[in-house]
CSV table of C-alpha atoms in Angstrom, one decimal:
chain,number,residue,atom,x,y,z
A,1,UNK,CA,-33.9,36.7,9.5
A,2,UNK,CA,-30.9,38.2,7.6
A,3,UNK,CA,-28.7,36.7,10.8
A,4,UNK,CA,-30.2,33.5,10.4
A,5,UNK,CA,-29.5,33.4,6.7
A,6,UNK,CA,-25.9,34.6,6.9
A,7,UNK,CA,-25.4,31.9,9.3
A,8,UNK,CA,-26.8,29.1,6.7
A,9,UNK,CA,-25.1,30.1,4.1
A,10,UNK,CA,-21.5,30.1,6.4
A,11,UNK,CA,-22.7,26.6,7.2
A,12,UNK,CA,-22.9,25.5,3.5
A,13,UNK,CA,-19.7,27.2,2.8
A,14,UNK,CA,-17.5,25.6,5.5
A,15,UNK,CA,-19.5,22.0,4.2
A,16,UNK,CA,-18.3,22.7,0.4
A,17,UNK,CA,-14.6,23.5,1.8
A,18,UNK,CA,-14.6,20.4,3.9
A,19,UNK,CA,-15.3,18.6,0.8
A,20,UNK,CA,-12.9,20.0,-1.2
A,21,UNK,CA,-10.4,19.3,1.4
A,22,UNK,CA,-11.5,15.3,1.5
A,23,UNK,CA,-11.6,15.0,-1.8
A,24,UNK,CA,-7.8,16.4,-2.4
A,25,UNK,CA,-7.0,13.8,0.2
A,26,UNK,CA,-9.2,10.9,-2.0
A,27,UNK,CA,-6.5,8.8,-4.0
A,28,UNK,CA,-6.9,9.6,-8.0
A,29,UNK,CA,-7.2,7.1,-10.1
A,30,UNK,CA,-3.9,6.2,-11.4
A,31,UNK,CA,-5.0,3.8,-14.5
A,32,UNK,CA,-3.0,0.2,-15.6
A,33,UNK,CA,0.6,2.1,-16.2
A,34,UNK,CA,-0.2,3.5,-12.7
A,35,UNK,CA,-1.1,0.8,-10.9
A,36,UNK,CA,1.6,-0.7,-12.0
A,37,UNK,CA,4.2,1.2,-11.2
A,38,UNK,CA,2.9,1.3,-7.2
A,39,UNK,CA,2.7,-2.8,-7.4
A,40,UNK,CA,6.6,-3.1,-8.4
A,41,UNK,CA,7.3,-0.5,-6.4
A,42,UNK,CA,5.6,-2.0,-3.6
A,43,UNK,CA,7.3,-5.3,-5.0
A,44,UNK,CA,10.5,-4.6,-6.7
A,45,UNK,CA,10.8,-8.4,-7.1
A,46,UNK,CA,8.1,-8.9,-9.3
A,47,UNK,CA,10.1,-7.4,-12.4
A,48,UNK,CA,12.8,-9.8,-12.4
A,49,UNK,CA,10.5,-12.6,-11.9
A,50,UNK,CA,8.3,-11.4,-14.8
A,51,UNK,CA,11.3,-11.4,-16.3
A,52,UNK,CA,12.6,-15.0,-16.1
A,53,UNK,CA,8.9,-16.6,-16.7
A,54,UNK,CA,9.0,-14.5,-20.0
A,55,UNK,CA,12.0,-15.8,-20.7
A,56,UNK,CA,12.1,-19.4,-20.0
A,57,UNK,CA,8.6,-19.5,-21.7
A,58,UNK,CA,10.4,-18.1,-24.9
A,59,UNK,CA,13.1,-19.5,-25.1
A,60,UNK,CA,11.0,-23.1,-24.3
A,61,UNK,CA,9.5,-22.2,-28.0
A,62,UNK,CA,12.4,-21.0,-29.6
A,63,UNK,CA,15.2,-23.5,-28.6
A,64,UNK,CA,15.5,-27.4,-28.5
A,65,UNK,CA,15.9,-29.4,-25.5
A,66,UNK,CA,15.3,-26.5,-23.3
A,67,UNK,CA,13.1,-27.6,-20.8
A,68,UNK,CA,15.1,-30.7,-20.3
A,69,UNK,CA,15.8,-31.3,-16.4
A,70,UNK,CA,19.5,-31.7,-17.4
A,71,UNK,CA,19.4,-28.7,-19.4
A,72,UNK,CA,17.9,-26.6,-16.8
A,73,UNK,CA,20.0,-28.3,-13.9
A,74,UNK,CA,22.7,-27.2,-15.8
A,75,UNK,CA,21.8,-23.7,-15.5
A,76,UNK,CA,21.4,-23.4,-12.2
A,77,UNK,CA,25.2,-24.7,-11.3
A,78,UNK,CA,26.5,-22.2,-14.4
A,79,UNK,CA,25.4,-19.3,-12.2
A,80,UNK,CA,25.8,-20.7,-9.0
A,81,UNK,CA,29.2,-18.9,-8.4
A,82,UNK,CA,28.5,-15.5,-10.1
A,83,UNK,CA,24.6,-15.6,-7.9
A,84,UNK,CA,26.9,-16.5,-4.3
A,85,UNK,CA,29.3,-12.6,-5.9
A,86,UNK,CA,25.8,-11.6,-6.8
A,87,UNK,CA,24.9,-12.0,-2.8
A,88,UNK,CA,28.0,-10.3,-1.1
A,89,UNK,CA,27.8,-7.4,-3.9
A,90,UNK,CA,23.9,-7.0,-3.4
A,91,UNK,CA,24.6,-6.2,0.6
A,92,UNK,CA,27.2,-3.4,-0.5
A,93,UNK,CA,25.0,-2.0,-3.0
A,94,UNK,CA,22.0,-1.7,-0.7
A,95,UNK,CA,24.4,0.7,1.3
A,96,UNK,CA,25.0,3.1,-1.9
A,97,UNK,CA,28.3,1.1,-2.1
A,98,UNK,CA,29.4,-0.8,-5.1
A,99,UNK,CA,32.4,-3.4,-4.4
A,100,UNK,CA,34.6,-3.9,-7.5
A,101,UNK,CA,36.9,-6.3,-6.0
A,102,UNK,CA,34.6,-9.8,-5.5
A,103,UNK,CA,36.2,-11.9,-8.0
A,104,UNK,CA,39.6,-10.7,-7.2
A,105,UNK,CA,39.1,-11.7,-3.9
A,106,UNK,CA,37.4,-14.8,-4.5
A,107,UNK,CA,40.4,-15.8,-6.9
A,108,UNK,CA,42.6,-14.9,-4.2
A,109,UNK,CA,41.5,-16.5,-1.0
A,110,UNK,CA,40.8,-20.0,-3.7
A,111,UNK,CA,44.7,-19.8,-4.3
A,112,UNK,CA,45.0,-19.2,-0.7
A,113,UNK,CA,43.0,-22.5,0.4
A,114,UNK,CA,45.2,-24.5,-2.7
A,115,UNK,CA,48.4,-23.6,-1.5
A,116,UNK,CA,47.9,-24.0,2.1
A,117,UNK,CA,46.5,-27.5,1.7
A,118,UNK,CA,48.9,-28.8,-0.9
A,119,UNK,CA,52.0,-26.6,-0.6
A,120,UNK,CA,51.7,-26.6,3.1
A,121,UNK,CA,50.4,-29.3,4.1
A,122,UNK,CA,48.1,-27.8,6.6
A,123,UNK,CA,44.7,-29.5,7.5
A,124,UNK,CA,41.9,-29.0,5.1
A,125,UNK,CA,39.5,-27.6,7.3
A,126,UNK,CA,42.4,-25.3,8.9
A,127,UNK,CA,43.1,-24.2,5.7
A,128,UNK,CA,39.3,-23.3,5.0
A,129,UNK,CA,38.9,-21.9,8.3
A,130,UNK,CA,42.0,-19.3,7.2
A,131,UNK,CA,40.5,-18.5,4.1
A,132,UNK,CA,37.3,-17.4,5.2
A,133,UNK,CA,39.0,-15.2,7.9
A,134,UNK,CA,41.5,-13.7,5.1
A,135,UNK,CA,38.3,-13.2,2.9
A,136,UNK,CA,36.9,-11.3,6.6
A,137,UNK,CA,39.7,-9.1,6.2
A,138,UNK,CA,39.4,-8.2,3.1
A,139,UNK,CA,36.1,-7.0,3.6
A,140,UNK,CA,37.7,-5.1,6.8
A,141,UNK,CA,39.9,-3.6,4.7
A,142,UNK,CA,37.3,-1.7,2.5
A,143,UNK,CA,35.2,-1.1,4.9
A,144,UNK,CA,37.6,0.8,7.1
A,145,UNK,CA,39.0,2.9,4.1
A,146,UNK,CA,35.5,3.8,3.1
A,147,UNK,CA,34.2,5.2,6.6
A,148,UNK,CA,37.5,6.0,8.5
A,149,UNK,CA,39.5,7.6,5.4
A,150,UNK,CA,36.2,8.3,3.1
A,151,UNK,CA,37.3,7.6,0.3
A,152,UNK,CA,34.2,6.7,-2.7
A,153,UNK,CA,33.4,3.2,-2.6
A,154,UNK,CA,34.1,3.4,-5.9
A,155,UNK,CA,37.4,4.1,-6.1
A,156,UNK,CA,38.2,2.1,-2.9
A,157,UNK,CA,37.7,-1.2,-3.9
A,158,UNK,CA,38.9,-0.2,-7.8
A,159,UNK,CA,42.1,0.3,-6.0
A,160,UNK,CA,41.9,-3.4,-3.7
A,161,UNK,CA,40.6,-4.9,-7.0
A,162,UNK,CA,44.2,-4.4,-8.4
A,163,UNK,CA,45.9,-5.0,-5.2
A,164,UNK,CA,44.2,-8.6,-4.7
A,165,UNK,CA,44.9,-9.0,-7.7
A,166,UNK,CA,48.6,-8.9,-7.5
A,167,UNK,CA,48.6,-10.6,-4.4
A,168,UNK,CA,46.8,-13.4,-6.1
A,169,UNK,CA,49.0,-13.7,-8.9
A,170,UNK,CA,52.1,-13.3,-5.7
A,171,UNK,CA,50.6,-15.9,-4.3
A,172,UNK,CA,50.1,-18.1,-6.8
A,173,UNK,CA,53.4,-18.0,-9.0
A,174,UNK,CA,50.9,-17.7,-12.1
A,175,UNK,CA,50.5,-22.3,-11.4
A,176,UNK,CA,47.1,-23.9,-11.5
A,177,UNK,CA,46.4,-26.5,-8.9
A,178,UNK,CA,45.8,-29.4,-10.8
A,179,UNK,CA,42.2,-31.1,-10.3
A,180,UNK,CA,44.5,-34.7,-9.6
A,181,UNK,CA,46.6,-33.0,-7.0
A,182,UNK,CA,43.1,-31.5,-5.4
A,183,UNK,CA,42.1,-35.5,-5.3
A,184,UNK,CA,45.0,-37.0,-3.9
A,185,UNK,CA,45.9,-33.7,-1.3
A,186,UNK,CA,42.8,-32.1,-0.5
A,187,UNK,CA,39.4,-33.5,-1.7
A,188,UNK,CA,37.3,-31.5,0.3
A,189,UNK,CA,38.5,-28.6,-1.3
A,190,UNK,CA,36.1,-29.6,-4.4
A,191,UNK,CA,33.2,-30.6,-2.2
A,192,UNK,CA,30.7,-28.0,-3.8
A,193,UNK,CA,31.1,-29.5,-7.0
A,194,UNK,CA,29.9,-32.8,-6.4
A,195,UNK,CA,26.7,-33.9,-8.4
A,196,UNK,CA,24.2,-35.3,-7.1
A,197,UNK,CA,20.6,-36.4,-9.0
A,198,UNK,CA,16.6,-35.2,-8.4
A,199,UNK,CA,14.4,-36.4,-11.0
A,200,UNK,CA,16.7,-36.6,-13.6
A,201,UNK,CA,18.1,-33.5,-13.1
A,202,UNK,CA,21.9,-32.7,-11.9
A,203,UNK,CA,22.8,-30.5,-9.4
A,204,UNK,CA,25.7,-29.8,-7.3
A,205,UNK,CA,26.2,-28.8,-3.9
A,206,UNK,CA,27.3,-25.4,-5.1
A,207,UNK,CA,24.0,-24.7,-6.3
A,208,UNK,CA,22.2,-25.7,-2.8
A,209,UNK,CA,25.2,-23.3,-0.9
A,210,UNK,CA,23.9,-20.4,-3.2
A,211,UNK,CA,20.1,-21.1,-2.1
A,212,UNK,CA,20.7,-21.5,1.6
A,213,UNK,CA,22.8,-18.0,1.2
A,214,UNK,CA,20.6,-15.9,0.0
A,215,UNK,CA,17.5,-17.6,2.3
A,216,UNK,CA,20.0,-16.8,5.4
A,217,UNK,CA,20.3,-13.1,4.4
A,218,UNK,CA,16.8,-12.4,3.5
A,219,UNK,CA,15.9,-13.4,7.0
A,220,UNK,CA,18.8,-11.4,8.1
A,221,UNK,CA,18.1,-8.5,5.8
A,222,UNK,CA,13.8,-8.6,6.8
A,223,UNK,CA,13.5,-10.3,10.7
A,224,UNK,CA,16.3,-8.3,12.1
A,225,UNK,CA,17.5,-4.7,13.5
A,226,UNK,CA,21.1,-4.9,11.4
A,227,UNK,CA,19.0,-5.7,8.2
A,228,UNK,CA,16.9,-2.5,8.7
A,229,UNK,CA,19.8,-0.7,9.5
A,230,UNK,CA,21.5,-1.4,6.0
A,231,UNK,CA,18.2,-0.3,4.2
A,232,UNK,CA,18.5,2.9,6.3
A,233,UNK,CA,21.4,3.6,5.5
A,234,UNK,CA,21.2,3.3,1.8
A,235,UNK,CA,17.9,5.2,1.7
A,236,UNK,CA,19.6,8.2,3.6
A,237,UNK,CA,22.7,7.3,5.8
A,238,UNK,CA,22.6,11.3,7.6
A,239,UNK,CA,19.0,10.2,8.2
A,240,UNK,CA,20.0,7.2,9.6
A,241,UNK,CA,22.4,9.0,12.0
A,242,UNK,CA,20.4,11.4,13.2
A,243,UNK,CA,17.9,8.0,14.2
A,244,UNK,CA,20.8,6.7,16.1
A,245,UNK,CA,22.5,4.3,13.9
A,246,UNK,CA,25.8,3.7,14.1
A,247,UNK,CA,26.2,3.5,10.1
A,248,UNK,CA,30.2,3.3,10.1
A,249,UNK,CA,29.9,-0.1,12.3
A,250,UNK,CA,27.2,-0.9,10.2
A,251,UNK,CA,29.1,0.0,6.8
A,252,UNK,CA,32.0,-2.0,8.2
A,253,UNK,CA,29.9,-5.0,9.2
A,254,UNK,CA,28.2,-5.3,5.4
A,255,UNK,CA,31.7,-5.2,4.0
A,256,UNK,CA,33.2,-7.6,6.2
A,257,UNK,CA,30.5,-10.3,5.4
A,258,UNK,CA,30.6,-9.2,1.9
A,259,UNK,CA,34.0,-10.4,2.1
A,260,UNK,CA,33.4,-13.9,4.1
A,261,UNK,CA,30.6,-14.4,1.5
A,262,UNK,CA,33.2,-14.4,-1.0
A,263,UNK,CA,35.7,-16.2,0.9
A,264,UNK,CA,32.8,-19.1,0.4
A,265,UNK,CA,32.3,-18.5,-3.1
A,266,UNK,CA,36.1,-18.6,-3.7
A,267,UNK,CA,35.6,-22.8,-1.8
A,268,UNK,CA,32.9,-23.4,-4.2
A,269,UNK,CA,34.6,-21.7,-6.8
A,270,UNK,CA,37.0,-24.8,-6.8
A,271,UNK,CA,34.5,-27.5,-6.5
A,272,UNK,CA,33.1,-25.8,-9.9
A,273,UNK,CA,36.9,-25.6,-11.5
A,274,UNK,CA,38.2,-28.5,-10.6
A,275,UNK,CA,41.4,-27.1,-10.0
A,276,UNK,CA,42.6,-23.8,-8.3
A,277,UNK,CA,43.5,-21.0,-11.1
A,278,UNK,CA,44.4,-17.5,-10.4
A,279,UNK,CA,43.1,-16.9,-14.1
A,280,UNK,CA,39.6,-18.1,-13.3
A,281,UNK,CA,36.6,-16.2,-13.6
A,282,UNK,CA,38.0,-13.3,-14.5
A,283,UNK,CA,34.9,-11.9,-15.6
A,284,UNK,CA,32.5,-12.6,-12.2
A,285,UNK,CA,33.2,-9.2,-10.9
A,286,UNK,CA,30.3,-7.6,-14.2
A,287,UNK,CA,28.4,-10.8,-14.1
A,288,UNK,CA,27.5,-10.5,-10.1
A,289,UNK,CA,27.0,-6.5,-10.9
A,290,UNK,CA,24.8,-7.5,-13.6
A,291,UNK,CA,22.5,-9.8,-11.6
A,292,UNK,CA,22.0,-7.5,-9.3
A,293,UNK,CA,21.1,-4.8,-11.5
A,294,UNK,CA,19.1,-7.1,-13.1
A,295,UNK,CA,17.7,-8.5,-9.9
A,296,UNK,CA,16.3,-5.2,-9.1
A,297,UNK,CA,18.2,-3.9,-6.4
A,298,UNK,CA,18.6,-0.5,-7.0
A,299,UNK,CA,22.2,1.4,-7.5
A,300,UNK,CA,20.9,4.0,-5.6
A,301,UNK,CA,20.7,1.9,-2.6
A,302,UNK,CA,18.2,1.1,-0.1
A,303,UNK,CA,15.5,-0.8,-2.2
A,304,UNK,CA,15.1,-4.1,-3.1
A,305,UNK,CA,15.1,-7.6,-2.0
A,306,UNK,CA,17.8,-9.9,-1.7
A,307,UNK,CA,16.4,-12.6,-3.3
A,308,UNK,CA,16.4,-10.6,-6.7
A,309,UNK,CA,19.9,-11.1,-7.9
A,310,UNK,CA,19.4,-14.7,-7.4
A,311,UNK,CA,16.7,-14.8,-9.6
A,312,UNK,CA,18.8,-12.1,-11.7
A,313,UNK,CA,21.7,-14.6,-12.1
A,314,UNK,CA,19.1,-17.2,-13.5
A,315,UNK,CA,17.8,-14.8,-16.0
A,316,UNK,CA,21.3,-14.1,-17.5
A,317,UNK,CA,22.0,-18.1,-16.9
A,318,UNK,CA,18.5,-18.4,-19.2
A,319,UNK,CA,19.2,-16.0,-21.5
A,320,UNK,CA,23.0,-17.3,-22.1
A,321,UNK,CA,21.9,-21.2,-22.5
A,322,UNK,CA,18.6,-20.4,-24.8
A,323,UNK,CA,20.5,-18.3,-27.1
A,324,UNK,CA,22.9,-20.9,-27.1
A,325,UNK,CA,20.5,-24.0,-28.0
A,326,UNK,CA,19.1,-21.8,-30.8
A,327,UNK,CA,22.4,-21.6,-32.3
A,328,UNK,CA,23.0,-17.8,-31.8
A,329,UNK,CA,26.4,-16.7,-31.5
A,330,UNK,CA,28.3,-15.6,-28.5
A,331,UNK,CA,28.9,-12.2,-30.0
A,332,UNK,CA,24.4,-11.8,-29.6
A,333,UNK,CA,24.4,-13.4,-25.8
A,334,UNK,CA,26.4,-10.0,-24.8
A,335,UNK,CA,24.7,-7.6,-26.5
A,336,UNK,CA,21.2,-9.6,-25.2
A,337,UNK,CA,23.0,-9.1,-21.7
A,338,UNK,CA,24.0,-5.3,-22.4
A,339,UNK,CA,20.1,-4.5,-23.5
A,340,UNK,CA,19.1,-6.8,-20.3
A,341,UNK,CA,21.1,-4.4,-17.9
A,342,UNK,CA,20.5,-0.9,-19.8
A,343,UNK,CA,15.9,-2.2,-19.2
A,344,UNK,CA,16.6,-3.6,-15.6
A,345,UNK,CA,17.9,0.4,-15.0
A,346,UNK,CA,15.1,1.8,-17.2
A,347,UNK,CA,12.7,0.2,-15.0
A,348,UNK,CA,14.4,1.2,-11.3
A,349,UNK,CA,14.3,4.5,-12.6
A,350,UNK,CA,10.9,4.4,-13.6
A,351,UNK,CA,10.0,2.9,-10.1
A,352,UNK,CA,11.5,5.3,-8.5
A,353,UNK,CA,9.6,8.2,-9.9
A,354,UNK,CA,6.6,7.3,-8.0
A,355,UNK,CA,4.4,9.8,-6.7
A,356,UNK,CA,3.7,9.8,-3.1
């Protein structure tokens, strides 16, 4: 009797420790704040979505004229330059890189395309065709001095900044290439900035290059093995070694088409100008960093979709054109921007704080 007993009550115990080892395993309830934390985490490009419906519903209040189709078409080719930066910096930053030198090289290979066709008198296309392979190399050039010499990515493309810099302004002589010379020389140089109408609304070929850029590397980025490589590697590159992954190809590769990507915005950049400056855009290089900040790619690398800074680059383009219809000054649109930036970081790091 006693036997039987002893083995009941072993029974009930191992039953009660079963339970309590389900019920650790049972998901607690994680209330609103909770939930949705796991959703953008799940999601990161929900936040700047959020963002930009909050702000174009705002700013559809507060500002005149907002919600006209040429005001908003006119957004959309204002950013259409810094969102194509916005797409070659995004693919280094989802590495746990960060390239400082897009504008410079942009700016560069522009001058490059100018000069060839009108100084040069080589073929349009030829001289396209060179640009995008200088802008190539470029990309080569830090990515080879970030995985064969290590150096920080940082500090590597800090240093080209200044370098394609100089060779821009070498280049260049310090002379704009005037928009009538562009017509009479080289026309299809300015191809991206032609306008074309939809509704009443104005865009420019610039603005469907930018759209068809960052489509093509989402599909790259989410249907194929190289786009899960560059997630790996920004999420843990000696991870992604031991796996197998060659990540110095792989770092190499995202730099080089970082480059060509800006090698095509520096063609569009002209369509936009109208002429070929070395002093133009001198201040893409914070604005692309800033969409894609914004955007919700994380600095920290390996989160976040590519379509983000796209939609970052709108949110800065709304903010910029809604202050402006209200009549704020220029002096607020910046310090909107800087409080932008400093919540888009709030948020990734509260994202990534997630408990597993």
């Amino acid at each position: 009797m006693s036997e039987t007993t002893s083995r009941d009550s072993g029974y009930e115990s191992s039953l009660k420790d079963s339970d309590t080892a389900i019920a650790a395993f049972q998901p607690r309830h994680r209330g609103f704040l909770g939930t949705a934390q796991h959703f953008l985490h799940a999601s990161p490009t929900m936040v700047p979505v959020i963002v930009l419906l909050l702000s174009v519903i705002a700013f559809g209040f507060a500002a005149p004229n907002f919600f006209s189709a040429f005001n908003l078409s006119l957004i959309m080719q204002q950013v259409a330059i810094v969102g194509i930066l916005a797409a070659a910096q995004s693919l280094v930053i989802l590495t746990a890189g960060i390239d400082l030198s897009v504008a410079a090289v942009m700016v560069m290979i522009s001058v490059i395309m100018g000069r060839l066709s009108v100084e040069f008198g080589i073929p349009v296309p030829v001289a396209i065709l060179i640009g995008l392979i200088c802008g190539s190399g470029t990309g080569l050039l830090n990515g080879l001095l970030v995985t064969k010499v290590r150096l920080p990515p940082f500090i590597t493309t800090l240093g080209t900044w200044n370098i394609f810099l100089a060779l821009n302004y070498y280049f260049s002589n310090r002379e704009t290439i005037r928009s009538q010379t562009l017509d009479t020389d080289a026309p299809l140089l300015k191809l991206f900035g032609e306008r074309f109408n939809i509704g009443g609304a104005v865009l420019t070929w610039g603005v469907v290059l930018m759209v068809a850029i960052f489509v093509i590397l989402w599909f790259v980025l989410n249907r194929t093995a190289w786009g899960r490589h560059v997630y790996a590697i920004g999420d843990d590159k000696e991870a992604a070694e031991l796996s197998g992954i060659r990540t110095d190809r792989t770092l190499v590769s995202v730099y080089m088409l970082a480059g060509l990507i800006c090698a095509i915005a520096a063609w569009a950049s002209i369509g936009r100008v109208g002429s070929v400056s070395p002093t133009s855009f001198f201040e893409a290089n914070l604005e692309s960093i800033t969409a894609v900040v914004i955007g919700g790619i994380s600095l920290f690398g390996g989160r976040g979709s590519i379509m983000g800074p796209m939609i970052g680059a709108l949110i800065v383009g709304v903010f910029n054109s809604g202050l402006r219809l209200a009549g704020v000054d220029v002096l607020w649109q910046l310090f909107a921007t800087g409080w932008l930036i400093i919540f888009a970081v709030a948020i990734d790091q509260w994202i990534r704080k997630i408990s597993s």
